[in-house]
XYZ file of C-alpha atoms in Angstrom:
656
model
C 0.041 0.156 0.102
C 1.557 3.280 -1.154
C 1.394 6.293 1.064
C 2.111 8.947 -1.935
C -1.427 9.338 -2.924
C -2.789 9.299 1.069
C 0.049 11.942 1.735
C -0.622 14.139 -1.119
C -4.529 14.198 -0.090
C -3.310 15.149 3.576
C -1.327 17.981 2.174
C -4.504 19.259 0.600
C -6.451 18.687 3.938
C -3.728 20.755 5.619
C -3.991 23.554 2.944
C -7.435 23.714 3.556
C -7.242 23.980 7.590
C -5.799 26.964 7.184
C -3.206 28.688 9.124
C -3.973 27.214 12.481
C -2.575 23.562 11.028
C 1.174 23.199 9.908
C 1.453 22.906 6.030
C 3.369 19.892 5.981
C 5.142 18.114 2.773
C 7.960 15.797 2.036
C 9.374 13.610 4.520
C 7.287 15.150 7.414
C 4.106 14.350 5.336
C 4.706 11.043 4.663
C 5.823 10.256 8.454
C 2.696 11.976 9.844
C 0.335 9.722 7.481
C 2.018 6.756 8.676
C 1.638 7.817 12.171
C -2.080 8.735 11.748
C -2.825 5.142 9.778
C -1.124 3.538 12.759
C -3.222 5.202 15.044
C -6.295 4.371 13.205
C -5.516 0.744 12.703
C -4.735 0.371 16.612
C -8.014 1.887 17.135
C -9.717 -1.048 15.150
C -7.198 -3.586 16.841
C -8.164 -2.620 20.489
C -11.828 -2.335 20.051
C -12.268 -5.293 17.622
C -9.727 -7.817 17.806
C -8.162 -7.495 21.438
C -9.509 -7.442 24.853
C -7.116 -4.602 25.901
C -7.304 -3.160 29.668
C -9.013 0.127 29.835
C -5.813 2.129 31.067
C -3.278 0.825 28.730
C -5.692 1.614 25.541
C -6.356 5.088 26.528
C -2.453 5.413 27.277
C -1.392 4.205 23.831
C -4.285 6.013 22.131
C -3.811 9.300 23.832
C -0.245 9.485 23.871
C -0.206 8.935 19.836
C -2.657 11.404 19.394
C -0.841 13.902 21.471
C 2.473 13.184 19.193
C 0.111 13.740 15.960
C -1.393 16.821 17.638
C 2.282 18.153 18.234
C 3.341 17.351 14.601
C 0.200 18.962 12.942
C -0.526 21.888 15.131
C 2.232 24.537 15.344
C 2.995 26.260 18.479
C 1.533 29.667 16.813
C 0.111 30.423 13.630
C 3.596 32.200 12.446
C 5.255 28.701 12.660
C 2.658 26.988 10.132
C 5.557 25.785 7.884
C 7.252 22.639 7.322
C 10.309 23.241 9.811
C 9.803 22.196 13.417
C 11.543 23.972 16.388
C 13.262 22.454 19.529
C 9.837 22.904 21.361
C 7.932 20.660 19.181
C 10.477 17.859 19.321
C 10.724 18.502 23.276
C 7.085 18.288 24.002
C 6.809 14.805 21.834
C 9.729 13.630 23.690
C 8.138 14.524 27.115
C 4.893 12.945 25.907
C 6.483 9.500 25.144
C 8.510 9.640 28.360
C 5.602 10.434 30.706
C 2.791 8.411 29.200
C 5.270 5.611 28.775
C 6.513 5.626 32.055
C 2.916 5.035 33.342
C 2.098 2.560 30.650
C 5.113 0.254 32.001
C 4.766 0.999 35.729
C 0.964 1.145 36.156
C 0.524 -2.348 37.361
C 3.308 -2.077 39.643
C 2.328 1.290 41.104
C -1.463 -0.372 41.665
C -0.398 -3.835 42.744
C 3.129 -3.932 43.870
C 3.225 -0.610 45.833
C -0.649 -0.692 46.743
C -1.335 2.612 45.101
C 1.208 4.375 46.963
C 3.108 6.861 44.607
C 6.837 7.866 44.681
C 8.489 11.087 43.711
C 8.897 10.011 40.255
C 5.490 9.056 39.896
C 4.451 12.875 40.858
C 6.961 14.236 38.386
C 5.709 12.265 35.490
C 2.508 13.274 36.307
C 2.957 17.070 36.164
C 5.032 16.472 32.808
C 1.904 14.186 31.392
C -0.658 17.121 32.384
C 1.833 19.777 31.087
C 1.998 18.250 27.582
C -1.535 17.649 27.649
C -2.464 20.998 28.433
C -0.203 22.555 25.663
C -1.486 20.076 23.063
C -5.290 21.480 24.209
C -3.894 25.021 23.662
C -2.728 24.198 20.147
C -5.841 22.272 18.948
C -8.632 23.729 20.851
C -7.517 27.152 21.931
C -7.129 28.564 25.259
C -10.476 27.826 26.898
C -10.394 24.163 27.735
C -6.732 24.208 29.023
C -7.376 27.580 30.778
C -10.542 26.340 32.487
C -8.858 23.167 33.483
C -5.629 24.752 35.044
C -8.219 27.037 37.013
C -9.807 23.891 38.361
C -6.728 22.647 39.504
C -6.055 25.962 41.375
C -9.289 25.885 42.604
C -8.853 22.328 43.876
C -5.591 23.382 45.547
C -6.590 26.662 47.214
C -10.104 26.252 47.738
C -9.596 27.297 51.485
C -9.255 30.936 49.960
C -12.379 31.202 47.623
C -15.491 33.156 49.353
C -19.111 32.019 50.168
C -20.348 29.168 48.509
C -17.303 28.348 46.856
C -15.047 27.868 49.243
C -13.979 24.117 50.469
C -10.979 22.601 52.532
C -8.372 22.424 49.633
C -6.461 19.093 48.412
C -2.800 18.547 48.675
C -0.814 18.587 45.508
C -0.140 14.724 45.925
C -3.638 13.653 46.241
C -4.913 15.761 43.409
C -1.848 14.503 41.093
C -2.747 11.022 41.961
C -6.507 11.393 41.505
C -5.830 13.030 38.098
C -3.065 10.904 36.584
C -2.928 7.638 38.316
C -6.451 6.699 38.381
C -9.576 6.530 36.042
C -10.842 9.430 37.625
C -8.957 12.156 35.840
C -7.923 12.508 32.309
C -7.984 8.514 32.018
C -11.712 8.669 32.756
C -14.998 7.971 30.806
C -14.525 10.930 28.563
C -11.054 9.569 27.329
C -12.508 6.038 27.375
C -15.670 6.984 25.325
C -13.107 8.818 22.885
C -10.923 5.812 22.398
C -13.759 3.602 21.631
C -16.954 4.729 20.438
C -15.970 7.961 19.311
C -13.043 7.063 17.198
C -15.259 3.865 15.685
C -17.756 6.460 14.395
C -14.832 8.931 13.206
C -13.796 5.688 11.467
C -17.010 5.106 9.850
C -17.653 8.862 8.854
C -14.087 9.097 7.402
C -14.852 5.513 5.155
C -18.250 6.833 4.434
C -16.917 10.218 3.244
C -13.848 8.596 1.080
C -16.265 6.181 -0.477
C -18.303 9.181 -1.927
C -21.210 9.275 0.331
C -21.276 12.999 0.860
C -21.635 13.826 -2.944
C -24.432 11.072 -2.711
C -26.076 13.236 0.002
C -25.804 16.404 -2.127
C -27.399 14.904 -5.426
C -29.868 13.235 -3.329
C -30.940 16.463 -1.740
C -30.926 18.186 -4.916
C -33.023 15.656 -6.563
C -35.606 15.824 -3.644
C -35.783 19.601 -2.931
C -34.025 21.423 -5.803
C -37.293 22.284 -7.533
C -39.012 23.638 -4.524
C -39.361 27.299 -4.004
C -35.797 28.560 -2.673
C -34.722 25.007 -3.756
C -31.019 25.271 -3.077
C -31.850 26.163 0.615
C -33.764 23.404 1.318
C -30.885 20.885 -0.399
C -28.551 22.716 2.400
C -30.974 21.803 5.111
C -31.284 17.962 3.803
C -27.730 17.651 3.069
C -26.372 19.253 5.922
C -28.669 17.028 8.294
C -27.320 14.203 6.725
C -23.819 14.871 6.656
C -23.898 16.751 10.101
C -25.411 13.518 11.642
C -22.072 11.719 10.863
C -19.298 14.146 11.343
C -21.076 16.304 14.205
C -19.171 19.261 13.684
C -20.972 22.499 12.709
C -17.871 24.121 11.154
C -16.577 20.910 9.264
C -20.404 20.637 7.951
C -20.224 24.138 6.639
C -17.069 23.695 5.166
C -17.855 20.466 3.337
C -21.493 21.237 2.020
C -21.256 24.957 2.197
C -18.894 25.123 -0.847
C -21.996 23.320 -2.779
C -25.010 24.774 -1.595
C -24.078 28.483 -0.584
C -23.385 29.232 -4.485
C -26.478 27.415 -5.501
C -28.543 29.688 -3.091
C -26.671 32.712 -4.042
C -27.597 32.009 -7.981
C -31.146 31.852 -7.512
C -31.299 35.375 -5.777
C -30.644 34.935 -1.901
C -28.423 37.495 -0.489
C -24.730 36.036 0.527
C -25.547 36.847 4.152
C -28.796 34.846 4.263
C -27.144 31.983 2.052
C -24.479 31.744 4.669
C -27.076 31.955 7.552
C -28.822 29.194 6.056
C -25.963 26.826 5.924
C -24.763 27.605 9.035
C -27.996 26.638 10.846
C -28.557 23.881 8.944
C -25.220 22.417 9.706
C -25.482 23.367 13.240
C -28.299 20.984 13.353
C -26.375 18.283 12.360
C -24.867 18.105 16.192
C -28.098 17.259 17.327
C -28.946 15.166 14.704
C -29.065 11.165 15.547
C -27.147 8.972 14.937
C -23.808 10.219 15.973
C -24.925 13.740 17.149
C -21.117 14.820 17.366
C -20.100 11.785 18.943
C -21.771 13.647 22.267
C -24.618 10.894 22.222
C -22.096 8.364 23.435
C -20.684 10.535 26.480
C -24.335 11.292 27.223
C -25.192 7.764 27.495
C -22.172 7.102 29.667
C -23.001 10.249 31.987
C -26.706 9.288 32.638
C -26.013 5.539 32.699
C -28.410 4.595 29.708
C -27.888 2.659 26.520
C -26.893 4.610 23.448
C -30.063 3.529 21.814
C -31.891 5.356 24.374
C -30.196 8.643 23.436
C -31.062 8.060 19.865
C -34.453 7.703 19.958
C -34.836 10.517 22.204
C -32.966 12.597 19.865
C -35.385 11.875 16.705
C -38.507 14.034 17.345
C -36.404 17.188 18.691
C -33.944 16.816 15.630
C -36.790 16.778 12.983
C -38.841 19.447 14.809
C -35.698 21.660 14.521
C -35.159 21.019 10.742
C -39.044 21.424 9.852
C -38.671 24.974 11.839
C -35.852 25.652 9.576
C -37.602 24.219 6.364
C -40.531 26.461 7.458
C -38.215 29.691 8.140
C -36.733 29.391 4.521
C -39.767 28.794 2.854
C -41.511 31.824 4.143
C -38.295 33.718 3.353
C -38.146 32.115 -0.208
C -42.113 33.322 -0.564
C -41.281 36.666 0.829
C -38.445 37.454 -1.742
C -40.469 35.724 -4.663
C -37.948 33.150 -5.434
C -38.167 30.010 -7.178
C -36.601 26.457 -7.455
C -33.801 25.393 -9.797
C -34.990 24.417 -13.501
C -35.805 20.789 -14.468
C -33.206 19.799 -16.330
C -30.199 21.219 -13.769
C -31.687 18.416 -11.086
C -30.473 15.003 -11.028
C -33.123 12.138 -11.041
C -33.659 10.478 -7.696
C -33.717 7.023 -9.651
C -30.368 7.703 -11.540
C -28.529 8.751 -8.597
C -29.774 5.814 -6.532
C -29.269 3.401 -9.356
C -25.447 4.781 -9.549
C -24.484 4.896 -5.870
C -27.540 4.273 -3.808
C -25.975 1.364 -2.299
C -23.772 3.760 -0.238
C -26.899 4.314 1.931
C -26.898 0.776 3.103
C -24.160 1.198 5.896
C -26.646 3.998 7.258
C -29.318 1.658 7.323
C -27.195 -1.043 8.751
C -25.639 0.739 11.695
C -29.025 2.452 12.940
C -30.676 -1.267 12.550
C -27.814 -2.431 14.512
C -28.092 -0.063 17.381
C -31.845 -0.378 17.571
C -31.430 -4.177 18.208
C -29.324 -3.122 21.181
C -25.861 -3.913 19.987
C -22.868 -1.681 21.266
C -21.992 1.507 19.331
C -18.594 -0.206 18.581
C -20.073 -3.330 16.934
C -22.331 -1.095 15.107
C -19.808 1.056 13.949
C -17.425 -1.796 12.556
C -20.113 -3.416 11.063
C -20.955 -0.102 9.126
C -17.346 0.077 8.281
C -17.482 -3.661 6.941
C -20.561 -2.940 5.082
C -19.210 0.415 3.342
C -16.415 -1.372 1.707
C -18.494 -4.268 0.358
C -21.137 -1.790 -0.848
C -18.442 0.285 -2.658
C -17.417 -3.096 -4.744
C -20.989 -3.921 -5.765
C -22.070 -0.284 -6.625
C -22.289 0.258 -10.405
C -20.316 3.430 -9.959
C -16.853 2.069 -10.069
C -15.267 5.176 -9.078
C -16.412 5.113 -5.370
C -14.586 1.513 -4.788
C -12.770 1.278 -1.696
C -9.313 0.511 -3.104
C -6.418 0.052 -0.636
C -5.205 3.956 -1.165
C -8.897 4.943 -0.311
C -8.744 2.903 2.807
C -5.454 4.283 3.840
C -6.827 7.962 3.075
C -9.839 6.879 5.045
C -7.549 5.839 7.942
C -5.544 8.748 7.908
C -8.589 11.111 7.880
C -9.715 9.607 10.911
C -7.012 9.798 13.217
C -6.566 13.584 11.878
C -10.213 14.384 12.953
C -9.874 12.338 16.137
C -7.293 14.825 17.372
C -9.311 17.604 18.670
C -11.925 15.573 20.047
C -9.708 13.000 21.942
C -7.506 15.904 23.630
C -10.485 17.845 24.601
C -11.891 14.888 26.508
C -8.791 14.208 28.127
C -8.421 17.819 29.341
C -11.977 18.142 30.346
C -11.273 14.860 32.390
C -9.398 17.307 35.039
C -12.427 19.412 35.213
C -14.761 16.451 36.014
C -12.515 15.069 38.807
C -12.562 18.271 40.480
C -15.902 18.864 40.324
C -16.162 15.332 41.641
C -13.884 16.191 44.499
C -15.138 19.433 45.392
C -18.555 18.864 45.157
C -18.974 22.395 43.330
C -21.504 21.117 40.835
C -24.068 20.249 43.558
C -23.254 23.619 45.627
C -23.894 25.832 42.334
C -27.215 23.785 41.695
C -28.506 24.450 45.140
C -27.838 28.098 45.117
C -28.954 28.967 41.890
C -31.900 27.155 42.324
C -32.714 28.945 45.743
C -31.890 32.319 44.359
C -34.592 31.893 41.668
C -37.263 30.904 44.065
C -37.095 27.159 42.332
C -38.876 29.190 39.161
C -38.137 26.896 36.490
C -38.593 29.425 33.627
C -36.013 31.679 35.218
C -33.856 28.895 35.607
C -33.933 27.657 32.265
C -33.249 31.216 31.099
C -30.396 31.483 33.322
C -28.908 27.766 31.998
C -29.446 28.813 28.328
C -27.291 32.083 28.485
C -24.549 30.042 30.477
C -24.699 27.363 28.292
C -24.637 29.439 25.052
C -21.038 31.520 27.007
C -19.486 28.326 28.430
C -19.602 26.638 24.598
C -18.513 29.165 22.375
C -15.689 28.288 20.363
C -15.867 24.461 21.646
C -15.960 21.088 19.260
C -19.304 19.479 19.920
C -18.118 16.789 22.356
C -16.055 19.170 24.406
C -18.882 21.762 24.787
C -21.543 18.904 25.781
C -18.882 17.903 28.507
C -18.533 21.245 29.747
C -22.151 22.383 30.024
C -23.112 18.735 31.284
C -20.822 18.593 34.043
C -21.137 22.171 35.033
C -24.688 23.395 34.273
C -27.139 20.466 34.271
C -27.150 19.538 37.568
C -28.525 22.837 38.297
C -31.782 21.692 35.938
C -31.657 18.048 37.823
C -31.890 19.824 41.260
C -35.202 22.080 39.983
C -36.878 19.007 39.159
C -35.931 18.428 35.300
C -35.794 14.781 34.084
C -31.971 14.094 33.717
C -32.393 13.024 30.104
C -34.503 16.399 29.392
C -31.699 18.456 31.701
C -28.773 16.871 29.303
C -30.779 17.503 25.912
C -31.361 21.297 27.175
C -27.894 22.225 27.852
C -26.168 20.587 24.747
C -28.682 21.926 22.474
C -28.047 25.478 23.591
C -24.126 24.537 23.416
C -24.834 23.531 19.779
C -26.389 26.673 19.266
C -23.353 28.787 20.371
C -22.153 27.851 16.825
C -24.466 30.662 15.314
C -24.977 32.861 17.983
C -22.642 36.069 18.095
C -20.185 37.026 19.253
C -18.241 33.876 18.503
C -20.390 32.100 16.297
C -17.818 29.724 14.366
C -20.288 27.950 11.905
C -21.890 31.487 10.890
C -18.252 33.104 10.625
C -17.073 29.849 8.228
C -20.137 30.129 6.109
C -19.795 33.819 5.757
C -16.375 33.377 4.757
C -17.350 31.192 1.876
C -20.493 33.254 1.289
C -18.298 36.430 1.007
C -20.584 38.111 3.408
C -20.369 40.029 6.853
C -19.833 37.427 9.356
C -21.799 39.502 12.392
C -24.765 40.058 9.620
C -24.699 36.486 8.634
C -24.596 35.258 12.699
C -27.727 37.546 13.313
C -29.689 36.246 9.954
C -28.705 32.616 11.253
C -30.241 33.459 14.792
C -33.357 34.813 13.507
C -33.868 31.774 11.026
C -32.766 29.330 14.033
C -35.235 31.336 16.496
C -37.838 28.355 16.579
C -34.915 25.967 17.514
C -34.092 28.224 20.532
C -37.545 27.380 21.787
C -37.431 23.455 21.416
C -35.321 23.025 24.163
C -37.947 24.581 26.386
C -40.627 22.249 24.747
C -38.761 19.095 25.532
C -38.334 20.179 29.333
C -41.935 20.681 29.597
C -42.895 18.081 27.582
C -40.463 14.909 28.014
C -42.900 12.924 26.181
C -41.116 14.217 23.030
C -37.920 12.561 23.986
C -39.953 9.016 24.647
C -39.673 9.741 28.610
C -42.750 9.720 30.848
C -44.860 6.574 32.220
C -48.068 7.711 30.228
C -46.525 7.200 26.630
C -48.618 6.277 23.839
C -48.879 7.182 20.228
C -52.001 9.405 20.843
C -50.313 11.653 23.391
C -46.793 12.024 21.546
C -48.672 12.611 18.474
C -50.771 15.466 19.949
C -47.533 16.684 21.766
C -45.723 16.877 18.405
C -48.700 18.600 16.507
C -48.918 21.463 19.011
C -45.107 21.909 19.351
C -45.195 21.914 15.252
C -48.290 24.617 15.456
C -46.222 26.646 17.742
C -42.824 26.282 15.536
C -44.982 27.491 12.493
C -46.627 30.520 14.581
C -42.783 31.421 16.053
C -41.460 31.239 12.260
C -44.093 33.480 10.905
C -43.631 36.127 13.802
C -39.716 35.788 12.980
C -39.960 36.271 9.486
C -42.549 39.079 9.568
C -44.186 37.416 6.954
C -47.137 34.755 6.216
C -49.094 35.382 2.907
C -48.173 38.778 2.944
C -46.056 41.149 5.316
C -47.747 40.817 8.935
C -48.948 43.985 10.779
C -47.203 43.987 14.346
C -50.033 43.315 16.394
C -50.262 39.895 14.181
C -46.671 39.301 14.979
C -47.155 39.735 18.665
C -50.189 37.470 18.616
C -48.249 34.757 16.708
C -45.182 35.108 18.897
C -47.466 34.772 22.374
C -49.336 32.003 20.629
C -45.881 29.863 20.097
C -45.015 30.779 23.859
C -48.432 29.359 25.143
C -48.135 26.179 23.201
C -44.692 25.341 25.059
C -46.305 24.521 28.180
C -48.399 21.333 28.271
C -51.773 21.952 29.044
C -55.382 21.972 27.305
C -56.093 25.328 28.092
C -52.991 27.020 27.277
C -52.957 24.960 23.558
C -56.694 26.213 23.172
C -55.598 29.553 23.939
C -52.604 29.714 21.814
C -54.589 27.992 18.866
C -57.260 30.604 19.352
C -54.505 33.542 19.166
C -53.230 31.982 15.885
C -56.703 31.796 14.274
C -57.363 34.966 15.526
C -54.279 36.449 14.104
C -54.945 34.616 10.683
C -58.407 35.908 10.265
C -56.962 39.322 10.991
C -54.196 38.679 8.247
C -56.598 37.447 5.786
C -59.263 40.299 6.134
C -56.768 43.228 6.263
C -55.126 41.950 2.994
C -58.321 41.657 1.175
C -59.413 45.216 2.139
C -55.884 46.369 1.032
C -56.441 44.443 -2.263
C -59.867 46.216 -2.447
C -58.547 49.595 -2.149
C -55.783 49.154 -4.686
C -58.277 47.741 -7.087
C -60.487 50.955 -6.542
C -57.555 53.214 -7.070
C -56.884 51.419 -10.080
C -60.575 51.831 -11.540
C -61.107 55.214 -10.475
C -57.714 57.102 -10.575
C -57.517 60.775 -9.433
C -57.890 63.648 -11.650
C -54.661 65.130 -12.211
């Protein structure tokens, strides 16, 4: 298997990644490609072919990812060249020494020395934490390592913090032992999830992408929705939902599908800022779209102690509500601007697309069906990978066949795609450990609930703002871990069901990708559309405004997450219907348009109706529907009167 073509593909990926990653070439590029492939192969071996003990699997996987991260991500942007400096080599060497040390002495520490560390253990722990924080700074920015370092300071000097934040404090030795020498810190549940389920589905997504499934998604979306009013915008929604459910990264989703959909939207007359907003909003929804949900679903299942299938089933209705809301908003905007779809001759036929490459959809159905039968995500993911390879060879389109070079490219892409999420998961393990040791999560939850007098809607508003702020600039898995550890206990303390609480905080964490001032998905889309980033962000917020209401609906109507004792088809159908009516009403109010431009009073009535339909109850639902009917009747009659007046003016013009 030659690495030349794979290395060339990697060079292109580095260029697309921008100045944040090092632009490699020649020997260094080949070496990096070999290392990336080796990491992916080890992930396959440790998860599918061996029974590797958890600590050893995590240590090897993390150390390999750290080395790859130090190679690909320079110490700063001005060092984005092929040359390495002594600091890069030093961090790679320290990584191998510190993590290698614990790999070879872990059993002796916990068996031979009865979990009593020596000085060398503590020194190696400090070195290991140091290289991890530096890798996190390079790959994810300053926020996650900064928060982790602050949590260490908080654990050590808790006696100097005032009021509810104070605690007795912990010794440095005890903290280092918990952070680096047990499964409670960086080698805890988050890293274990990254080295098992997350890397498995990153591999699955990489194989699917290399096989050409992304192009298939775009063609199918174009064939299904291309001729509709504002068709390219609807295409962006469908293709981003399909692609985003695999990648789970809003920014990566924009970069992947946006280069295709944004020019299409601009060609039919949508403004650059609105085209960018559509793509950013649609791509953000991919983070909450099952089956993968940016790998956060795996960690959510671990935190809640439920099966992965439970999370996927719970996510289906909310995700569909989000995309229905987005399609409604786009349709209203297209109607307002008088836009049309793409001409018939420029749209591929569904039958032709499915005949050529439709078998590439089979792995998706196989994975979902396998998960629903109760199999583990790892089993489903590897079965999906095998299915991709088989499907690619029996597909009529020979260009999609998974040749050895394509398989190597997928393995390479997967390891590179796992760098940020793995390092983030390991680093956030520090925060989780400190929160557990100090009990600060429970303390904050108790006090916020007390300050708001246990008023649920006030608590939800506070949590919404906190989630958006804490999640700004973070990748999907990292943002979920941060908000779930720090904020979800507040909602659970207030009486919200745990699953609803975790969905609420993750949802608003995801929406931070389009919410100013740090709206990475909006900014990425704006750069492709050549539009103003801030204006694009605000357009995205307006488009996704009903999506800001859906999490509140999930708290008040947990049946939409398939939670509760009185679940039945009738009750769930009723709640879905009222939610859809509320979303449609809010979309009209947000767009300031229905059949025609709406009056300010109609806009207010539509907005109030949507809010009333959030809270379950026959009375609020009836009042909400009544307000919608009233606003609708007012809208129709007002415009009929305007038409009559306009006709009279045309028939009896004034004498000049």
